């Protein structure tokens, strides 16, 4: 009997350890108190349909296209009217985590690394094509953005990088060949001194990318972490420039980034006790 009790106890402890280190839910890691180095300029509380907003991109200065991580639908949201103008179905229910617009087409990233190309997504009859990559569900792909200067998409891995235990890769999907390149375009060094204020027992949780976008003016690469809210900025050549720690009271779960053409930064947060929102953020 004692052996059975001991086995059950060990099993429970193993499950708790697994959940603590690997499950995708927000909690605060130990870190120092910090000053807010940003100002929230505007806030949009989102409709219930977008409670789990997970990716977005600007169509124009007034309208955004966005996805939420349970439905295969692109939502057109108007910042002025604060309403959903249109819904465009592209697939079945799934864990959709990244969104990017490339001219007249849209791309949606599922967490298992599959990319959905939605041709002429605002037209009457959008055509959907699926592109499989070497990224798998265990890697948990989350971020997606267009890098039109290099004719590619950038795809960020949240959990375990397929090639390294010491970095989190941001991989390039070539828009001509429609293939994901094996060598990362950027690699986030999990031992980088820039993370010295982030205290965690598991190095893989030092930075868990939830979105990636390129600043339209500087070319800098912006990466959010939704699990332990933060914003990392890389230079165009991949060097770490700045890490902004975000207060969870204002950034409950930062899942999306979008830039207006003038460089204004917008960050979306999934809902919790409060509605999901989009924040216009000015960094210091």
PDB file of N, CA, C and O in Angstrom, residues 22-85:
ATOM      1  N   UNK A  22       5.849  23.976 -18.503  1.00  0.00           N
ATOM      2  CA  UNK A  22       5.550  23.922 -19.929  1.00  0.00           C
ATOM      3  C   UNK A  22       4.207  24.485 -20.340  1.00  0.00           C
ATOM      4  O   UNK A  22       4.034  24.852 -21.486  1.00  0.00           O
ATOM      5  N   UNK A  23       3.241  24.530 -19.451  1.00  0.00           N
ATOM      6  CA  UNK A  23       1.902  24.924 -19.890  1.00  0.00           C
ATOM      7  C   UNK A  23       1.860  26.397 -20.243  1.00  0.00           C
ATOM      8  O   UNK A  23       2.550  27.219 -19.664  1.00  0.00           O
ATOM      9  N   UNK A  24       0.982  26.722 -21.211  1.00  0.00           N
ATOM     10  CA  UNK A  24       0.879  28.074 -21.734  1.00  0.00           C
ATOM     11  C   UNK A  24      -0.253  28.833 -21.046  1.00  0.00           C
ATOM     12  O   UNK A  24      -1.354  28.939 -21.534  1.00  0.00           O
ATOM     13  N   UNK A  25      -0.001  29.297 -19.822  1.00  0.00           N
ATOM     14  CA  UNK A  25      -0.937  30.199 -19.186  1.00  0.00           C
ATOM     15  C   UNK A  25      -0.110  31.263 -18.480  1.00  0.00           C
ATOM     16  O   UNK A  25       1.026  31.031 -18.074  1.00  0.00           O
ATOM     17  N   UNK A  26      -0.665  32.491 -18.339  1.00  0.00           N
ATOM     18  CA  UNK A  26       0.114  33.590 -17.811  1.00  0.00           C
ATOM     19  C   UNK A  26       0.295  33.512 -16.304  1.00  0.00           C
ATOM     20  O   UNK A  26      -0.633  33.217 -15.573  1.00  0.00           O
ATOM     21  N   UNK A  27       1.486  33.749 -15.861  1.00  0.00           N
ATOM     22  CA  UNK A  27       1.771  33.899 -14.450  1.00  0.00           C
ATOM     23  C   UNK A  27       3.039  34.733 -14.333  1.00  0.00           C
ATOM     24  O   UNK A  27       3.806  34.854 -15.265  1.00  0.00           O
ATOM     25  N   UNK A  28       3.218  35.320 -13.163  1.00  0.00           N
ATOM     26  CA  UNK A  28       4.356  36.219 -12.989  1.00  0.00           C
ATOM     27  C   UNK A  28       5.582  35.444 -12.547  1.00  0.00           C
ATOM     28  O   UNK A  28       5.536  34.656 -11.604  1.00  0.00           O
ATOM     29  N   UNK A  29       6.688  35.657 -13.230  1.00  0.00           N
ATOM     30  CA  UNK A  29       7.955  35.114 -12.803  1.00  0.00           C
ATOM     31  C   UNK A  29       8.595  36.105 -11.847  1.00  0.00           C
ATOM     32  O   UNK A  29       8.325  37.301 -11.894  1.00  0.00           O
ATOM     33  N   UNK A  30       9.443  35.634 -10.931  1.00  0.00           N
ATOM     34  CA  UNK A  30      10.122  36.531 -10.009  1.00  0.00           C
ATOM     35  C   UNK A  30      11.038  37.466 -10.777  1.00  0.00           C
ATOM     36  O   UNK A  30      11.854  37.049 -11.577  1.00  0.00           O
ATOM     37  N   UNK A  31      10.912  38.755 -10.539  1.00  0.00           N
ATOM     38  CA  UNK A  31      11.804  39.720 -11.134  1.00  0.00           C
ATOM     39  C   UNK A  31      11.725  40.995 -10.316  1.00  0.00           C
ATOM     40  O   UNK A  31      10.823  41.196  -9.512  1.00  0.00           O
ATOM     41  N   UNK A  32      12.670  41.876 -10.517  1.00  0.00           N
ATOM     42  CA  UNK A  32      12.744  43.091  -9.734  1.00  0.00           C
ATOM     43  C   UNK A  32      11.608  44.039 -10.088  1.00  0.00           C
ATOM     44  O   UNK A  32      11.027  43.981 -11.163  1.00  0.00           O
ATOM     45  N   UNK A  33      11.307  44.930  -9.146  1.00  0.00           N
ATOM     46  CA  UNK A  33      10.357  45.991  -9.478  1.00  0.00           C
ATOM     47  C   UNK A  33      10.959  46.841 -10.579  1.00  0.00           C
ATOM     48  O   UNK A  33      12.173  47.013 -10.668  1.00  0.00           O
ATOM     49  N   UNK A  34      10.101  47.401 -11.418  1.00  0.00           N
ATOM     50  CA  UNK A  34      10.620  48.173 -12.538  1.00  0.00           C
ATOM     51  C   UNK A  34       9.698  49.344 -12.832  1.00  0.00           C
ATOM     52  O   UNK A  34       8.499  49.307 -12.535  1.00  0.00           O
ATOM     53  N   UNK A  35      10.274  50.367 -13.409  1.00  0.00           N
ATOM     54  CA  UNK A  35       9.498  51.525 -13.816  1.00  0.00           C
ATOM     55  C   UNK A  35       8.945  51.294 -15.216  1.00  0.00           C
ATOM     56  O   UNK A  35       9.584  50.660 -16.053  1.00  0.00           O
ATOM     57  N   UNK A  36       7.767  51.826 -15.457  1.00  0.00           N
ATOM     58  CA  UNK A  36       7.166  51.714 -16.775  1.00  0.00           C
ATOM     59  C   UNK A  36       7.846  52.684 -17.734  1.00  0.00           C
ATOM     60  O   UNK A  36       7.890  53.883 -17.479  1.00  0.00           O
ATOM     61  N   UNK A  37       8.365  52.143 -18.827  1.00  0.00           N
ATOM     62  CA  UNK A  37       9.059  52.972 -19.809  1.00  0.00           C
ATOM     63  C   UNK A  37       8.206  53.140 -21.060  1.00  0.00           C
ATOM     64  O   UNK A  37       8.693  53.060 -22.176  1.00  0.00           O
ATOM     65  N   UNK A  38       6.956  53.385 -20.854  1.00  0.00           N
ATOM     66  CA  UNK A  38       6.021  53.523 -21.961  1.00  0.00           C
ATOM     67  C   UNK A  38       4.791  54.279 -21.465  1.00  0.00           C
ATOM     68  O   UNK A  38       4.533  54.374 -20.265  1.00  0.00           O
ATOM     69  N   UNK A  39       4.039  54.814 -22.422  1.00  0.00           N
ATOM     70  CA  UNK A  39       2.785  55.493 -22.119  1.00  0.00           C
ATOM     71  C   UNK A  39       1.701  54.938 -23.031  1.00  0.00           C
ATOM     72  O   UNK A  39       1.930  54.765 -24.236  1.00  0.00           O
ATOM     73  N   UNK A  40       0.539  54.642 -22.470  1.00  0.00           N
ATOM     74  CA  UNK A  40      -0.592  54.178 -23.272  1.00  0.00           C
ATOM     75  C   UNK A  40      -1.373  55.396 -23.750  1.00  0.00           C
ATOM     76  O   UNK A  40      -1.923  56.153 -22.945  1.00  0.00           O
ATOM     77  N   UNK A  41      -1.409  55.579 -25.065  1.00  0.00           N
ATOM     78  CA  UNK A  41      -2.041  56.754 -25.661  1.00  0.00           C
ATOM     79  C   UNK A  41      -3.549  56.566 -25.832  1.00  0.00           C
ATOM     80  O   UNK A  41      -4.328  57.488 -25.592  1.00  0.00           O
ATOM     81  N   UNK A  42      -3.952  55.383 -26.289  1.00  0.00           N
ATOM     82  CA  UNK A  42      -5.365  55.092 -26.495  1.00  0.00           C
ATOM     83  C   UNK A  42      -5.627  53.624 -26.200  1.00  0.00           C
ATOM     84  O   UNK A  42      -4.716  52.793 -26.248  1.00  0.00           O
ATOM     85  N   UNK A  43      -6.895  53.333 -25.899  1.00  0.00           N
ATOM     86  CA  UNK A  43      -7.287  51.954 -25.605  1.00  0.00           C
ATOM     87  C   UNK A  43      -8.622  51.654 -26.259  1.00  0.00           C
ATOM     88  O   UNK A  43      -9.547  52.466 -26.209  1.00  0.00           O
ATOM     89  N   UNK A  44      -8.701  50.481 -26.896  1.00  0.00           N
ATOM     90  CA  UNK A  44      -9.942  50.005 -27.492  1.00  0.00           C
ATOM     91  C   UNK A  44     -10.320  48.680 -26.836  1.00  0.00           C
ATOM     92  O   UNK A  44      -9.601  47.687 -26.980  1.00  0.00           O
ATOM     93  N   UNK A  45     -11.424  48.656 -26.105  1.00  0.00           N
ATOM     94  CA  UNK A  45     -11.955  47.388 -25.602  1.00  0.00           C
ATOM     95  C   UNK A  45     -12.664  46.683 -26.747  1.00  0.00           C
ATOM     96  O   UNK A  45     -13.485  47.289 -27.448  1.00  0.00           O
ATOM     97  N   UNK A  46     -12.353  45.400 -26.923  1.00  0.00           N
ATOM     98  CA  UNK A  46     -12.823  44.673 -28.099  1.00  0.00           C
ATOM     99  C   UNK A  46     -14.111  43.901 -27.837  1.00  0.00           C
ATOM    100  O   UNK A  46     -14.400  43.525 -26.694  1.00  0.00           O
ATOM    101  N   UNK A  47     -14.869  43.628 -28.901  1.00  0.00           N
ATOM    102  CA  UNK A  47     -16.083  42.808 -28.758  1.00  0.00           C
ATOM    103  C   UNK A  47     -15.737  41.396 -28.293  1.00  0.00           C
ATOM    104  O   UNK A  47     -14.601  40.930 -28.422  1.00  0.00           O
ATOM    105  N   UNK A  48     -16.744  40.715 -27.757  1.00  0.00           N
ATOM    106  CA  UNK A  48     -16.565  39.366 -27.226  1.00  0.00           C
ATOM    107  C   UNK A  48     -15.976  38.412 -28.259  1.00  0.00           C
ATOM    108  O   UNK A  48     -15.194  37.519 -27.916  1.00  0.00           O
ATOM    109  N   UNK A  49     -16.318  38.588 -29.532  1.00  0.00           N
ATOM    110  CA  UNK A  49     -15.816  37.706 -30.593  1.00  0.00           C
ATOM    111  C   UNK A  49     -14.291  37.726 -30.667  1.00  0.00           C
ATOM    112  O   UNK A  49     -13.668  36.795 -31.157  1.00  0.00           O
ATOM    113  N   UNK A  50     -13.687  38.826 -30.224  1.00  0.00           N
ATOM    114  CA  UNK A  50     -12.225  38.959 -30.287  1.00  0.00           C
ATOM    115  C   UNK A  50     -11.577  38.849 -28.908  1.00  0.00           C
ATOM    116  O   UNK A  50     -10.490  39.367 -28.674  1.00  0.00           O
ATOM    117  N   UNK A  51     -12.248  38.144 -28.006  1.00  0.00           N
ATOM    118  CA  UNK A  51     -11.722  38.010 -26.646  1.00  0.00           C
ATOM    119  C   UNK A  51     -10.346  37.343 -26.641  1.00  0.00           C
ATOM    120  O   UNK A  51      -9.501  37.637 -25.807  1.00  0.00           O
ATOM    121  N   UNK A  52     -10.122  36.429 -27.578  1.00  0.00           N
ATOM    122  CA  UNK A  52      -8.834  35.736 -27.636  1.00  0.00           C
ATOM    123  C   UNK A  52      -8.041  36.185 -28.858  1.00  0.00           C
ATOM    124  O   UNK A  52      -7.449  35.370 -29.565  1.00  0.00           O
ATOM    125  N   UNK A  53      -8.007  37.492 -29.078  1.00  0.00           N
ATOM    126  CA  UNK A  53      -7.260  38.047 -30.211  1.00  0.00           C
ATOM    127  C   UNK A  53      -5.808  37.607 -30.126  1.00  0.00           C
ATOM    128  O   UNK A  53      -5.163  37.694 -29.080  1.00  0.00           O
ATOM    129  N   UNK A  54      -5.279  37.102 -31.233  1.00  0.00           N
ATOM    130  CA  UNK A  54      -3.930  36.538 -31.200  1.00  0.00           C
ATOM    131  C   UNK A  54      -3.009  37.093 -32.284  1.00  0.00           C
ATOM    132  O   UNK A  54      -1.813  36.809 -32.279  1.00  0.00           O
ATOM    133  N   UNK A  55      -3.542  37.886 -33.198  1.00  0.00           N
ATOM    134  CA  UNK A  55      -2.698  38.478 -34.240  1.00  0.00           C
ATOM    135  C   UNK A  55      -3.472  39.539 -34.988  1.00  0.00           C
ATOM    136  O   UNK A  55      -4.703  39.474 -35.083  1.00  0.00           O
ATOM    137  N   UNK A  56      -2.753  40.543 -35.511  1.00  0.00           N
ATOM    138  CA  UNK A  56      -3.430  41.634 -36.222  1.00  0.00           C
ATOM    139  C   UNK A  56      -2.443  42.344 -37.129  1.00  0.00           C
ATOM    140  O   UNK A  56      -1.229  42.232 -36.980  1.00  0.00           O
ATOM    141  N   UNK A  57      -3.000  43.086 -38.085  1.00  0.00           N
ATOM    142  CA  UNK A  57      -2.196  43.895 -38.998  1.00  0.00           C
ATOM    143  C   UNK A  57      -3.095  45.004 -39.530  1.00  0.00           C
ATOM    144  O   UNK A  57      -4.318  44.835 -39.624  1.00  0.00           O
ATOM    145  N   UNK A  58      -2.497  46.150 -39.874  1.00  0.00           N
ATOM    146  CA  UNK A  58      -3.280  47.268 -40.389  1.00  0.00           C
ATOM    147  C   UNK A  58      -3.604  47.072 -41.867  1.00  0.00           C
ATOM    148  O   UNK A  58      -2.736  46.702 -42.663  1.00  0.00           O
ATOM    149  N   UNK A  59      -4.861  47.333 -42.225  1.00  0.00           N
ATOM    150  CA  UNK A  59      -5.271  47.436 -43.624  1.00  0.00           C
ATOM    151  C   UNK A  59      -5.033  48.865 -44.095  1.00  0.00           C
ATOM    152  O   UNK A  59      -4.485  49.122 -45.162  1.00  0.00           O
ATOM    153  N   UNK A  60      -5.480  49.807 -43.285  1.00  0.00           N
ATOM    154  CA  UNK A  60      -5.227  51.235 -43.472  1.00  0.00           C
ATOM    155  C   UNK A  60      -5.212  51.855 -42.080  1.00  0.00           C
ATOM    156  O   UNK A  60      -5.277  51.129 -41.086  1.00  0.00           O
ATOM    157  N   UNK A  61      -5.134  53.178 -41.988  1.00  0.00           N
ATOM    158  CA  UNK A  61      -5.012  53.802 -40.667  1.00  0.00           C
ATOM    159  C   UNK A  61      -6.238  53.609 -39.787  1.00  0.00           C
ATOM    160  O   UNK A  61      -6.164  53.773 -38.570  1.00  0.00           O
ATOM    161  N   UNK A  62      -7.364  53.272 -40.389  1.00  0.00           N
ATOM    162  CA  UNK A  62      -8.614  53.154 -39.637  1.00  0.00           C
ATOM    163  C   UNK A  62      -9.005  51.716 -39.355  1.00  0.00           C
ATOM    164  O   UNK A  62      -9.623  51.425 -38.335  1.00  0.00           O
ATOM    165  N   UNK A  63      -8.612  50.794 -40.241  1.00  0.00           N
ATOM    166  CA  UNK A  63      -9.081  49.411 -40.129  1.00  0.00           C
ATOM    167  C   UNK A  63      -7.938  48.433 -39.885  1.00  0.00           C
ATOM    168  O   UNK A  63      -6.851  48.578 -40.430  1.00  0.00           O
ATOM    169  N   UNK A  64      -8.257  47.444 -39.053  1.00  0.00           N
ATOM    170  CA  UNK A  64      -7.342  46.343 -38.791  1.00  0.00           C
ATOM    171  C   UNK A  64      -7.965  45.029 -39.233  1.00  0.00           C
ATOM    172  O   UNK A  64      -9.184  44.864 -39.160  1.00  0.00           O
ATOM    173  N   UNK A  65      -7.133  44.114 -39.661  1.00  0.00           N
ATOM    174  CA  UNK A  65      -7.543  42.730 -39.837  1.00  0.00           C
ATOM    175  C   UNK A  65      -6.944  41.951 -38.677  1.00  0.00           C
ATOM    176  O   UNK A  65      -5.782  42.148 -38.323  1.00  0.00           O
ATOM    177  N   UNK A  66      -7.742  41.101 -38.045  1.00  0.00           N
ATOM    178  CA  UNK A  66      -7.280  40.390 -36.853  1.00  0.00           C
ATOM    179  C   UNK A  66      -7.811  38.966 -36.848  1.00  0.00           C
ATOM    180  O   UNK A  66      -8.804  38.645 -37.511  1.00  0.00           O
ATOM    181  N   UNK A  67      -7.133  38.117 -36.085  1.00  0.00           N
ATOM    182  CA  UNK A  67      -7.600  36.752 -35.872  1.00  0.00           C
ATOM    183  C   UNK A  67      -7.706  36.498 -34.374  1.00  0.00           C
ATOM    184  O   UNK A  67      -7.119  37.217 -33.563  1.00  0.00           O
ATOM    185  N   UNK A  68      -8.463  35.482 -34.020  1.00  0.00           N
ATOM    186  CA  UNK A  68      -8.455  35.006 -32.641  1.00  0.00           C
ATOM    187  C   UNK A  68      -8.163  33.514 -32.683  1.00  0.00           C
ATOM    188  O   UNK A  68      -8.386  32.866 -33.699  1.00  0.00           O
ATOM    189  N   UNK A  69      -7.620  32.997 -31.584  1.00  0.00           N
ATOM    190  CA  UNK A  69      -6.948  31.698 -31.688  1.00  0.00           C
ATOM    191  C   UNK A  69      -7.849  30.465 -31.616  1.00  0.00           C
ATOM    192  O   UNK A  69      -7.351  29.365 -31.386  1.00  0.00           O
ATOM    193  N   UNK A  70      -9.134  30.622 -31.863  1.00  0.00           N
ATOM    194  CA  UNK A  70      -9.995  29.441 -31.871  1.00  0.00           C
ATOM    195  C   UNK A  70     -10.783  29.267 -33.164  1.00  0.00           C
ATOM    196  O   UNK A  70     -11.212  28.169 -33.488  1.00  0.00           O
ATOM    197  N   UNK A  71     -10.978  30.345 -33.916  1.00  0.00           N
ATOM    198  CA  UNK A  71     -11.797  30.278 -35.120  1.00  0.00           C
ATOM    199  C   UNK A  71     -10.983  30.589 -36.370  1.00  0.00           C
ATOM    200  O   UNK A  71     -10.099  31.439 -36.340  1.00  0.00           O
ATOM    201  N   UNK A  72     -11.304  29.893 -37.450  1.00  0.00           N
ATOM    202  CA  UNK A  72     -10.641  30.147 -38.729  1.00  0.00           C
ATOM    203  C   UNK A  72     -11.285  31.308 -39.452  1.00  0.00           C
ATOM    204  O   UNK A  72     -11.805  31.146 -40.565  1.00  0.00           O
ATOM    205  N   UNK A  73     -11.246  32.476 -38.820  1.00  0.00           N
ATOM    206  CA  UNK A  73     -11.916  33.663 -39.346  1.00  0.00           C
ATOM    207  C   UNK A  73     -10.983  34.868 -39.251  1.00  0.00           C
ATOM    208  O   UNK A  73     -10.308  35.055 -38.236  1.00  0.00           O
ATOM    209  N   UNK A  74     -10.945  35.673 -40.315  1.00  0.00           N
ATOM    210  CA  UNK A  74     -10.276  36.967 -40.280  1.00  0.00           C
ATOM    211  C   UNK A  74     -11.344  38.022 -39.996  1.00  0.00           C
ATOM    212  O   UNK A  74     -12.353  38.103 -40.700  1.00  0.00           O
ATOM    213  N   UNK A  75     -11.128  38.796 -38.946  1.00  0.00           N
ATOM    214  CA  UNK A  75     -12.076  39.831 -38.547  1.00  0.00           C
ATOM    215  C   UNK A  75     -11.559  41.190 -39.006  1.00  0.00           C
ATOM    216  O   UNK A  75     -10.398  41.534 -38.762  1.00  0.00           O
ATOM    217  N   UNK A  76     -12.409  41.968 -39.650  1.00  0.00           N
ATOM    218  CA  UNK A  76     -12.053  43.330 -40.030  1.00  0.00           C
ATOM    219  C   UNK A  76     -12.645  44.262 -38.969  1.00  0.00           C
ATOM    220  O   UNK A  76     -13.875  44.370 -38.829  1.00  0.00           O
ATOM    221  N   UNK A  77     -11.760  44.921 -38.217  1.00  0.00           N
ATOM    222  CA  UNK A  77     -12.174  45.756 -37.086  1.00  0.00           C
ATOM    223  C   UNK A  77     -11.863  47.219 -37.382  1.00  0.00           C
ATOM    224  O   UNK A  77     -10.739  47.552 -37.791  1.00  0.00           O
ATOM    225  N   UNK A  78     -12.853  48.083 -37.169  1.00  0.00           N
ATOM    226  CA  UNK A  78     -12.703  49.509 -37.425  1.00  0.00           C
ATOM    227  C   UNK A  78     -12.403  50.230 -36.117  1.00  0.00           C
ATOM    228  O   UNK A  78     -13.212  50.192 -35.175  1.00  0.00           O
ATOM    229  N   UNK A  79     -11.248  50.881 -36.053  1.00  0.00           N
ATOM    230  CA  UNK A  79     -10.846  51.575 -34.831  1.00  0.00           C
ATOM    231  C   UNK A  79     -11.703  52.807 -34.556  1.00  0.00           C
ATOM    232  O   UNK A  79     -11.839  53.221 -33.402  1.00  0.00           O
ATOM    233  N   UNK A  80     -12.261  53.403 -35.599  1.00  0.00           N
ATOM    234  CA  UNK A  80     -13.080  54.598 -35.421  1.00  0.00           C
ATOM    235  C   UNK A  80     -14.476  54.250 -34.915  1.00  0.00           C
ATOM    236  O   UNK A  80     -14.958  54.802 -33.917  1.00  0.00           O
ATOM    237  N   UNK A  81     -15.135  53.301 -35.571  1.00  0.00           N
ATOM    238  CA  UNK A  81     -16.479  52.901 -35.153  1.00  0.00           C
ATOM    239  C   UNK A  81     -16.462  51.923 -33.981  1.00  0.00           C
ATOM    240  O   UNK A  81     -17.486  51.706 -33.329  1.00  0.00           O
ATOM    241  N   UNK A  82     -15.285  51.307 -33.735  1.00  0.00           N
ATOM    242  CA  UNK A  82     -15.102  50.313 -32.674  1.00  0.00           C
ATOM    243  C   UNK A  82     -16.009  49.102 -32.881  1.00  0.00           C
ATOM    244  O   UNK A  82     -16.546  48.525 -31.941  1.00  0.00           O
ATOM    245  N   UNK A  83     -16.153  48.720 -34.148  1.00  0.00           N
ATOM    246  CA  UNK A  83     -17.004  47.591 -34.486  1.00  0.00           C
ATOM    247  C   UNK A  83     -16.318  46.655 -35.478  1.00  0.00           C
ATOM    248  O   UNK A  83     -15.438  47.081 -36.233  1.00  0.00           O
ATOM    249  N   UNK A  84     -16.740  45.403 -35.466  1.00  0.00           N
ATOM    250  CA  UNK A  84     -16.307  44.441 -36.478  1.00  0.00           C
ATOM    251  C   UNK A  84     -17.124  44.695 -37.738  1.00  0.00           C
ATOM    252  O   UNK A  84     -18.358  44.619 -37.719  1.00  0.00           O
ATOM    253  N   UNK A  85     -16.451  45.020 -38.843  1.00  0.00           N
ATOM    254  CA  UNK A  85     -17.144  45.333 -40.090  1.00  0.00           C
ATOM    255  C   UNK A  85     -17.455  44.092 -40.923  1.00  0.00           C
ATOM    256  O   UNK A  85     -18.440  44.063 -41.659  1.00  0.00           O
TER     257      UNK A  85
END
